[in-house]
Amino acid sequence: MNFQNVEFLISAASPRDFPGKRLPEIAFAGKSNVGKSSVINRLLQRKSMAKVGDKPGKTVHVNYFLLDKACYLVDLPGYGFAKVPQAEKDRWARLMEDYFAANRITLGVLIVDYRHPPTNNDITMAKWFLDSGCPFVVLANKKDKLKKSELEPNLAAIRADLELPESCPVIPFSAEKGDGRDELVKWILNAVKA
Ligand code: GDP
């Protein structure tokens, strides 16, 4: 795997759209605007593989990409848009429940904002990953926006607020600068090989 060969597969609106063929699955989650698309683009060393800046109110989908013909890269729908109608929030919750219930995740990647304490939605999402029993990593994104004095305390706060077990790493990340990409790649390669 060299993260060079990426094909868009399908925007799944319900479980019947999830690919029938089973491959290792790397699932990316994060609140809107946390930089999820930027992280995926950084991982793939592309400018615009995943769409940057999804608009609130857009119908929620689970986006599947085939990566190096070896695994699925799954872009889960963002959460926490301020002005989303309740019906759309319900759709989001149902689709996520269906996705987690399908038990497909090989490695979860939860992206949070390194600058701020996790939101309630982030905490819920971490619980979702924890309860699913799948291995997951947390990316603390936008590291480039922090003062040096904030790096350690913010990392500790993220770990404490999300109640992460020792086995779950929090990786300082900057989609902008590329910090943390190598470590993310290592985790993905290990997960896919295992
Ligand atoms: P998404 O909604 O989670 O997919 O977030 P986007 O990838 O669209 O990013 C939201 C905004 O945050 C954009 O303006 C990005 O340029 C910016 N952004 C994303 N990652 C970083 C980062 O690591 N550092 C900085 N400074 N900005 C970032």
XYZ file of N, CA and C in Angstrom, residues 33 112-117 140-143 145-146 150 154 158:
48
model
N -16.291 20.797 9.936
C -15.271 21.851 10.002
C -14.030 21.498 10.828
N -10.576 15.276 16.208
C -11.070 16.362 17.063
C -10.178 17.590 16.851
N -10.663 18.719 17.337
C -9.931 19.981 17.201
C -8.957 20.109 18.373
N -7.684 20.181 18.040
C -6.636 20.240 19.074
C -6.761 21.500 19.935
N -7.429 22.531 19.409
C -7.454 23.815 20.106
C -8.443 23.853 21.260
N -9.479 23.014 21.167
C -10.590 23.141 22.117
C -10.876 21.809 22.790
N -11.544 21.865 23.974
C -11.994 20.604 24.577
C -12.973 19.916 23.639
N -5.685 14.769 16.883
C -5.899 16.138 17.374
C -5.428 17.067 16.260
N -6.405 17.552 15.467
C -6.060 18.289 14.237
C -5.938 19.797 14.491
N -5.301 20.461 13.567
C -5.037 21.902 13.592
C -3.950 22.238 14.607
N -3.007 21.315 14.769
C -1.887 21.518 15.689
C -1.142 22.821 15.378
N -2.137 25.555 14.805
C -2.775 26.757 15.366
C -2.526 26.907 16.862
N -1.791 25.970 17.471
C -1.583 26.023 18.923
C -0.270 26.700 19.294
N 0.407 25.090 24.834
C -0.911 24.433 24.847
C -0.829 22.963 24.428
N -3.572 20.447 26.263
C -4.737 20.169 25.414
C -4.838 18.684 25.086
N -8.017 16.268 26.032
C -8.729 15.448 25.034
C -8.803 14.003 25.526
